[in-house]
Amino acid sequence: MADRETATGVLGLIEAYVNTVDLEDGAEQFKDPNTLSAWLVVRRLMKPGHPATEADLKHAIAVREAIRGVIGANSGATIYPLDTATLNGAVAASRLRARFGSDGKARLEPEAGGVEGALGRIVAAVFAAMGEEDWTRLKLCGSNSCRWAFYDHSRNHSSRWCRMASCGNRQKAKRFRERAKIGA
Ligand SMILES: [Zn+2]
């Protein structure tokens, strides 16, 4: 996966979260509640000692896929009401509030703790990222079976595939086969 383009900062967090599953080969990082809470603790989104439940796991995956949905708009995809409803639900459950930190800067912070609070921090990162110029560079791979989130480093924002070496070439090969079929 080293050749997949990655982002940093809030965009990097969102990208990493969305890419905790590889839809192409089915590899899922959030296999159970424990792997979810470990991921959230490592990323400092949650303090240790809040074991996640099966319901938290389901919620975390739903939020992840809803974020994938809104990133899809940067690649020209339709926004589904279910995705925005899921994100609004995460905002409500985590009780996100604007708060001025000791550095004088305002940010959204959850009043809720545990996994709900951690998911609130991820949604707050999406909110912050959407206010940044390079938000539209966070895209989904154009392959329907992949939909990997990647940062488009191209000068004219024209990248469509997560990895030219695999998805891009696979699409090219598919088009080539389709053309060959039409020609036959
Ligand atoms: Zn891809």
PDB file of C-alpha atoms and ligand atoms in Angstrom:
ATOM      1  CA  MET A   1       0.000   0.000   0.000  1.00  0.00           C
ATOM      2  CA  ALA A   2       3.056   2.242   0.091  1.00  0.00           C
ATOM      3  CA  ASP A   3       2.265   3.683  -3.315  1.00  0.00           C
ATOM      4  CA  ARG A   4      -1.171   4.902  -2.261  1.00  0.00           C
ATOM      5  CA  GLU A   5      -1.140   8.675  -1.833  1.00  0.00           C
ATOM      6  CA  THR A   6      -1.655   9.796   1.746  1.00  0.00           C
ATOM      7  CA  ALA A   7      -2.605  13.066   3.440  1.00  0.00           C
ATOM      8  CA  THR A   8      -1.532  14.589   6.771  1.00  0.00           C
ATOM      9  CA  GLY A   9      -3.290  16.463   9.636  1.00  0.00           C
ATOM     10  CA  VAL A  10      -7.087  16.251   9.922  1.00  0.00           C
ATOM     11  CA  LEU A  11      -7.285  14.997   6.346  1.00  0.00           C
ATOM     12  CA  GLY A  12      -4.802  12.272   7.224  1.00  0.00           C
ATOM     13  CA  LEU A  13      -6.894  11.186  10.213  1.00  0.00           C
ATOM     14  CA  ILE A  14     -10.049  10.992   8.096  1.00  0.00           C
ATOM     15  CA  GLU A  15      -8.231   9.136   5.349  1.00  0.00           C
ATOM     16  CA  ALA A  16      -6.761   6.657   7.835  1.00  0.00           C
ATOM     17  CA  TYR A  17     -10.177   6.073   9.429  1.00  0.00           C
ATOM     18  CA  VAL A  18     -11.983   5.495   6.132  1.00  0.00           C
ATOM     19  CA  ASN A  19      -9.180   3.177   5.010  1.00  0.00           C
ATOM     20  CA  THR A  20      -9.442   0.878   8.037  1.00  0.00           C
ATOM     21  CA  VAL A  21     -11.177  -1.479   5.631  1.00  0.00           C
ATOM     22  CA  ASP A  22      -9.869  -2.497   2.233  1.00  0.00           C
ATOM     23  CA  LEU A  23     -13.101  -3.101   0.315  1.00  0.00           C
ATOM     24  CA  GLU A  24     -11.123  -4.548  -2.572  1.00  0.00           C
ATOM     25  CA  ASP A  25      -9.785  -7.559  -0.675  1.00  0.00           C
ATOM     26  CA  GLY A  26     -12.080  -7.384   2.382  1.00  0.00           C
ATOM     27  CA  ALA A  27      -9.331  -6.791   4.973  1.00  0.00           C
ATOM     28  CA  GLU A  28     -11.103  -5.184   7.972  1.00  0.00           C
ATOM     29  CA  GLN A  29      -9.096  -3.563  10.801  1.00  0.00           C
ATOM     30  CA  PHE A  30     -12.166  -3.232  13.030  1.00  0.00           C
ATOM     31  CA  LYS A  31     -12.674  -6.965  13.463  1.00  0.00           C
ATOM     32  CA  ASP A  32     -14.122  -6.678  16.968  1.00  0.00           C
ATOM     33  CA  PRO A  33     -14.810  -4.029  19.660  1.00  0.00           C
ATOM     34  CA  ASN A  34     -11.268  -4.410  21.072  1.00  0.00           C
ATOM     35  CA  THR A  35      -9.491  -3.554  17.820  1.00  0.00           C
ATOM     36  CA  LEU A  36     -11.779  -0.531  17.456  1.00  0.00           C
ATOM     37  CA  SER A  37     -11.022   0.834  20.938  1.00  0.00           C
ATOM     38  CA  ALA A  38      -7.276   0.148  20.466  1.00  0.00           C
ATOM     39  CA  TRP A  39      -7.309   2.142  17.198  1.00  0.00           C
ATOM     40  CA  LEU A  40      -9.117   5.073  18.850  1.00  0.00           C
ATOM     41  CA  VAL A  41      -6.725   5.080  21.835  1.00  0.00           C
ATOM     42  CA  VAL A  42      -3.601   4.952  19.622  1.00  0.00           C
ATOM     43  CA  ARG A  43      -4.919   7.955  17.674  1.00  0.00           C
ATOM     44  CA  ARG A  44      -5.577   9.808  20.973  1.00  0.00           C
ATOM     45  CA  LEU A  45      -9.280  10.096  20.173  1.00  0.00           C
ATOM     46  CA  MET A  46     -10.168   8.277  23.362  1.00  0.00           C
ATOM     47  CA  LYS A  47      -8.513   7.634  26.742  1.00  0.00           C
ATOM     48  CA  PRO A  48      -7.768   3.999  27.611  1.00  0.00           C
ATOM     49  CA  GLY A  49     -10.247   2.211  29.848  1.00  0.00           C
ATOM     50  CA  HIS A  50     -13.387   2.612  27.727  1.00  0.00           C
ATOM     51  CA  PRO A  51     -14.043  -0.852  26.328  1.00  0.00           C
ATOM     52  CA  ALA A  52     -16.086  -0.686  23.130  1.00  0.00           C
ATOM     53  CA  THR A  53     -19.263  -2.727  22.702  1.00  0.00           C
ATOM     54  CA  GLU A  54     -20.672  -4.527  19.659  1.00  0.00           C
ATOM     55  CA  ALA A  55     -23.096  -1.588  19.244  1.00  0.00           C
ATOM     56  CA  ASP A  56     -20.128   0.847  19.281  1.00  0.00           C
ATOM     57  CA  LEU A  57     -18.436  -1.248  16.592  1.00  0.00           C
ATOM     58  CA  LYS A  58     -21.535  -1.134  14.391  1.00  0.00           C
ATOM     59  CA  HIS A  59     -21.858   2.607  14.951  1.00  0.00           C
ATOM     60  CA  ALA A  60     -18.156   3.228  14.192  1.00  0.00           C
ATOM     61  CA  ILE A  61     -18.405   1.303  10.909  1.00  0.00           C
ATOM     62  CA  ALA A  62     -21.611   3.151   9.945  1.00  0.00           C
ATOM     63  CA  VAL A  63     -19.906   6.507  10.629  1.00  0.00           C
ATOM     64  CA  ARG A  64     -16.864   5.372   8.636  1.00  0.00           C
ATOM     65  CA  GLU A  65     -18.992   4.488   5.620  1.00  0.00           C
ATOM     66  CA  ALA A  66     -20.962   7.752   5.928  1.00  0.00           C
ATOM     67  CA  ILE A  67     -17.662   9.684   5.841  1.00  0.00           C
ATOM     68  CA  ARG A  68     -16.673   7.655   2.759  1.00  0.00           C
ATOM     69  CA  GLY A  69     -19.986   8.786   1.288  1.00  0.00           C
ATOM     70  CA  VAL A  70     -19.328  12.509   1.783  1.00  0.00           C
ATOM     71  CA  ILE A  71     -15.749  12.195   0.492  1.00  0.00           C
ATOM     72  CA  GLY A  72     -17.300  10.659  -2.621  1.00  0.00           C
ATOM     73  CA  ALA A  73     -18.784  14.064  -3.449  1.00  0.00           C
ATOM     74  CA  ASN A  74     -15.191  15.236  -4.107  1.00  0.00           C
ATOM     75  CA  SER A  75     -15.046  12.580  -6.813  1.00  0.00           C
ATOM     76  CA  GLY A  76     -18.435  13.569  -8.240  1.00  0.00           C
ATOM     77  CA  ALA A  77     -20.556  10.935  -6.455  1.00  0.00           C
ATOM     78  CA  THR A  78     -24.093  11.521  -5.143  1.00  0.00           C
ATOM     79  CA  ILE A  79     -24.592  12.233  -1.414  1.00  0.00           C
ATOM     80  CA  TYR A  80     -27.069   9.841   0.179  1.00  0.00           C
ATOM     81  CA  PRO A  81     -29.461  11.055   2.935  1.00  0.00           C
ATOM     82  CA  LEU A  82     -28.574   7.984   5.021  1.00  0.00           C
ATOM     83  CA  ASP A  83     -24.935   9.132   5.177  1.00  0.00           C
ATOM     84  CA  THR A  84     -25.764  12.670   6.270  1.00  0.00           C
ATOM     85  CA  ALA A  85     -28.298  11.310   8.796  1.00  0.00           C
ATOM     86  CA  THR A  86     -25.604   8.997  10.230  1.00  0.00           C
ATOM     87  CA  LEU A  87     -23.165  11.898  10.574  1.00  0.00           C
ATOM     88  CA  ASN A  88     -25.795  14.138  12.158  1.00  0.00           C
ATOM     89  CA  GLY A  89     -26.582  11.273  14.535  1.00  0.00           C
ATOM     90  CA  ALA A  90     -22.889  11.047  15.530  1.00  0.00           C
ATOM     91  CA  VAL A  91     -22.820  14.823  16.130  1.00  0.00           C
ATOM     92  CA  ALA A  92     -25.875  14.549  18.400  1.00  0.00           C
ATOM     93  CA  ALA A  93     -24.671  11.420  20.252  1.00  0.00           C
ATOM     94  CA  SER A  94     -21.228  12.895  20.983  1.00  0.00           C
ATOM     95  CA  ARG A  95     -22.743  16.309  21.864  1.00  0.00           C
ATOM     96  CA  LEU A  96     -20.218  18.297  19.824  1.00  0.00           C
ATOM     97  CA  ARG A  97     -19.804  21.855  21.051  1.00  0.00           C
ATOM     98  CA  ALA A  98     -17.645  24.740  19.858  1.00  0.00           C
ATOM     99  CA  ARG A  99     -14.945  25.378  22.455  1.00  0.00           C
ATOM    100  CA  PHE A 100     -12.049  27.849  22.645  1.00  0.00           C
ATOM    101  CA  GLY A 101      -8.846  26.095  23.682  1.00  0.00           C
ATOM    102  CA  SER A 102      -5.919  27.479  25.699  1.00  0.00           C
ATOM    103  CA  ASP A 103      -4.279  28.443  22.382  1.00  0.00           C
ATOM    104  CA  GLY A 104      -7.217  30.813  21.747  1.00  0.00           C
ATOM    105  CA  LYS A 105      -8.488  28.784  18.806  1.00  0.00           C
ATOM    106  CA  ALA A 106     -12.032  27.462  18.575  1.00  0.00           C
ATOM    107  CA  ARG A 107     -12.718  23.854  17.698  1.00  0.00           C
ATOM    108  CA  LEU A 108     -15.531  21.368  18.017  1.00  0.00           C
ATOM    109  CA  GLU A 109     -15.184  19.075  21.009  1.00  0.00           C
ATOM    110  CA  PRO A 110     -17.474  16.300  22.220  1.00  0.00           C
ATOM    111  CA  GLU A 111     -19.058  16.445  25.645  1.00  0.00           C
ATOM    112  CA  ALA A 112     -19.558  12.686  25.534  1.00  0.00           C
ATOM    113  CA  GLY A 113     -16.706  10.353  26.494  1.00  0.00           C
ATOM    114  CA  GLY A 114     -15.834   6.835  25.359  1.00  0.00           C
ATOM    115  CA  VAL A 115     -16.386   5.637  21.824  1.00  0.00           C
ATOM    116  CA  GLU A 116     -19.218   8.130  21.201  1.00  0.00           C
ATOM    117  CA  GLY A 117     -16.882  10.989  22.073  1.00  0.00           C
ATOM    118  CA  ALA A 118     -14.116   9.523  19.894  1.00  0.00           C
ATOM    119  CA  LEU A 119     -16.485   9.263  16.912  1.00  0.00           C
ATOM    120  CA  GLY A 120     -17.476  12.879  17.635  1.00  0.00           C
ATOM    121  CA  ARG A 121     -13.790  13.858  17.348  1.00  0.00           C
ATOM    122  CA  ILE A 122     -13.596  12.129  13.963  1.00  0.00           C
ATOM    123  CA  VAL A 123     -16.719  13.941  12.740  1.00  0.00           C
ATOM    124  CA  ALA A 124     -15.228  17.204  14.113  1.00  0.00           C
ATOM    125  CA  ALA A 125     -12.109  16.455  12.021  1.00  0.00           C
ATOM    126  CA  VAL A 126     -14.337  16.151   8.935  1.00  0.00           C
ATOM    127  CA  PHE A 127     -15.922  19.511   9.838  1.00  0.00           C
ATOM    128  CA  ALA A 128     -12.476  21.137  10.214  1.00  0.00           C
ATOM    129  CA  ALA A 129     -11.175  19.524   7.015  1.00  0.00           C
ATOM    130  CA  MET A 130     -14.144  20.762   4.994  1.00  0.00           C
ATOM    131  CA  GLY A 131     -13.112  24.319   5.908  1.00  0.00           C
ATOM    132  CA  GLU A 132      -9.650  23.774   4.452  1.00  0.00           C
ATOM    133  CA  GLU A 133      -8.730  24.450   0.864  1.00  0.00           C
ATOM    134  CA  ASP A 134      -7.398  20.973   0.158  1.00  0.00           C
ATOM    135  CA  TRP A 135     -10.550  19.127   1.343  1.00  0.00           C
ATOM    136  CA  THR A 136     -11.578  18.595  -2.281  1.00  0.00           C
ATOM    137  CA  ARG A 137      -8.282  16.781  -2.868  1.00  0.00           C
ATOM    138  CA  LEU A 138      -9.439  13.961  -0.600  1.00  0.00           C
ATOM    139  CA  LYS A 139     -11.119  11.590  -3.030  1.00  0.00           C
ATOM    140  CA  LEU A 140     -12.369   8.053  -3.447  1.00  0.00           C
ATOM    141  CA  CYS A 141     -10.866   5.668  -5.936  1.00  0.00           C
ATOM    142  CA  GLY A 142     -12.990   5.518  -9.085  1.00  0.00           C
ATOM    143  CA  SER A 143     -13.113   1.725  -8.957  1.00  0.00           C
ATOM    144  CA  ASN A 144     -16.507   0.743  -7.482  1.00  0.00           C
ATOM    145  CA  SER A 145     -15.049  -2.313  -5.806  1.00  0.00           C
ATOM    146  CA  CYS A 146     -12.245  -0.272  -4.210  1.00  0.00           C
ATOM    147  CA  ARG A 147     -13.478   3.197  -3.072  1.00  0.00           C
ATOM    148  CA  TRP A 148     -10.206   3.679  -1.163  1.00  0.00           C
ATOM    149  CA  ALA A 149      -9.719   7.237   0.147  1.00  0.00           C
ATOM    150  CA  PHE A 150      -6.625   8.954  -1.240  1.00  0.00           C
ATOM    151  CA  TYR A 151      -5.117  12.416  -1.391  1.00  0.00           C
ATOM    152  CA  ASP A 152      -4.915  13.761  -4.933  1.00  0.00           C
ATOM    153  CA  HIS A 153      -1.467  15.353  -5.257  1.00  0.00           C
ATOM    154  CA  SER A 154      -1.831  16.003  -8.992  1.00  0.00           C
ATOM    155  CA  ARG A 155      -1.418  19.619 -10.080  1.00  0.00           C
ATOM    156  CA  ASN A 156      -4.793  19.806 -11.852  1.00  0.00           C
ATOM    157  CA  HIS A 157      -6.736  17.660  -9.317  1.00  0.00           C
ATOM    158  CA  SER A 158      -7.294  14.997 -11.972  1.00  0.00           C
ATOM    159  CA  SER A 159      -6.371  11.744 -10.173  1.00  0.00           C
ATOM    160  CA  ARG A 160      -9.146   9.152 -10.248  1.00  0.00           C
ATOM    161  CA  TRP A 161      -7.553   5.975  -8.966  1.00  0.00           C
ATOM    162  CA  CYS A 162      -5.939   5.175  -5.635  1.00  0.00           C
ATOM    163  CA  ARG A 163      -2.957   3.446  -7.261  1.00  0.00           C
ATOM    164  CA  MET A 164      -2.169   3.681 -10.928  1.00  0.00           C
ATOM    165  CA  ALA A 165      -0.314   0.376 -10.625  1.00  0.00           C
ATOM    166  CA  SER A 166      -3.445  -1.566  -9.671  1.00  0.00           C
ATOM    167  CA  CYS A 167      -6.855   0.162  -9.866  1.00  0.00           C
ATOM    168  CA  GLY A 168      -5.961   2.503 -12.730  1.00  0.00           C
ATOM    169  CA  ASN A 169      -4.470  -0.269 -14.811  1.00  0.00           C
ATOM    170  CA  ARG A 170      -7.306  -2.623 -13.916  1.00  0.00           C
ATOM    171  CA  GLN A 171      -9.804  -0.036 -15.191  1.00  0.00           C
ATOM    172  CA  LYS A 172      -7.757   0.457 -18.334  1.00  0.00           C
ATOM    173  CA  ALA A 173      -7.647  -3.295 -18.902  1.00  0.00           C
ATOM    174  CA  LYS A 174     -11.433  -3.489 -18.360  1.00  0.00           C
ATOM    175  CA  ARG A 175     -12.052  -0.731 -20.909  1.00  0.00           C
ATOM    176  CA  PHE A 176      -9.700  -2.452 -23.307  1.00  0.00           C
ATOM    177  CA  ARG A 177     -11.612  -5.745 -22.919  1.00  0.00           C
ATOM    178  CA  GLU A 178     -14.943  -3.945 -23.385  1.00  0.00           C
ATOM    179  CA  ARG A 179     -13.691  -2.244 -26.537  1.00  0.00           C
ATOM    180  CA  ALA A 180     -12.350  -5.551 -27.801  1.00  0.00           C
ATOM    181  CA  LYS A 181     -15.791  -7.130 -27.201  1.00  0.00           C
ATOM    182  CA  ILE A 182     -17.559  -4.336 -29.080  1.00  0.00           C
ATOM    183  CA  GLY A 183     -15.065  -4.706 -31.915  1.00  0.00           C
ATOM    184  CA  ALA A 184     -15.630  -8.486 -32.135  1.00  0.00           C
TER     185      ALA A 184
HETATM  186 ZN    ZN B   1      -8.536   1.772  -5.961  1.00  0.00          ZN
END
